[in-house]
Coordinates of C-alpha atoms in Angstrom, one line a residue:
M1110 CA -7.5 15.3 23.0
L1111 CA -4.1 16.2 21.4
Q1112 CA -2.0 14.0 23.7
D1113 CA -4.2 11.2 22.9
L1114 CA -3.8 11.8 19.1
S1115 CA 0.1 12.2 19.8
S1116 CA 0.3 8.8 21.5
C1117 CA -1.6 7.1 18.6
L1118 CA 0.6 8.6 16.1
N1119 CA 3.9 7.5 18.1
V1120 CA 2.5 4.1 18.4
R1121 CA 1.7 4.0 14.6
T1122 CA 5.2 5.4 13.7
D1123 CA 6.8 2.8 15.8
Y1124 CA 4.8 0.0 14.1
L1125 CA 5.8 1.4 10.6
L1126 CA 9.6 1.9 11.4
N1127 CA 10.1 -1.5 13.4
G1128 CA 8.5 -3.4 10.6
D1129 CA 10.3 -5.4 8.1
A1130 CA 8.1 -4.6 5.0
P1131 CA 10.4 -3.8 2.2
H1132 CA 8.8 -0.2 1.8
N1133 CA 9.7 0.6 5.4
N1134 CA 13.0 2.5 4.2
H1135 CA 10.9 4.8 2.0
L1136 CA 8.5 5.4 4.9
R1137 CA 11.2 6.2 7.4
E1138 CA 12.6 8.5 4.9
R1139 CA 9.3 10.4 4.4
L1140 CA 8.5 10.5 8.1
T1141 CA 11.8 11.9 8.8
F1142 CA 11.5 14.6 6.4
L1143 CA 7.9 15.4 7.4
A1144 CA 9.0 15.7 10.8
Q1145 CA 11.9 18.0 9.9
E1146 CA 9.6 20.3 7.8
L1147 CA 6.9 20.2 10.8
E1148 CA 9.7 21.5 13.1
K1149 CA 10.8 24.0 10.8
I1150 CA 7.0 25.3 10.4
T1151 CA 6.3 25.2 14.1
A1152 CA 9.6 26.7 15.3
D1153 CA 8.5 30.2 14.9
L1154 CA 5.2 29.8 16.5
P1155 CA 4.6 31.1 20.1
V1156 CA 4.3 28.6 22.9
W1157 CA 0.9 28.2 24.5
E1158 CA 0.7 27.5 28.0

């Protein structure tokens, strides 16, 4: 389930980042910022195996 969601998000993100719409620079900046924040939040979580 999580893998499917991740794949879906990756496809959507690729679509957003590779398009030519004028607002894409803003979207790219927001996605980059959110990804960095998510990494900070999850960095200290234990790894589940």
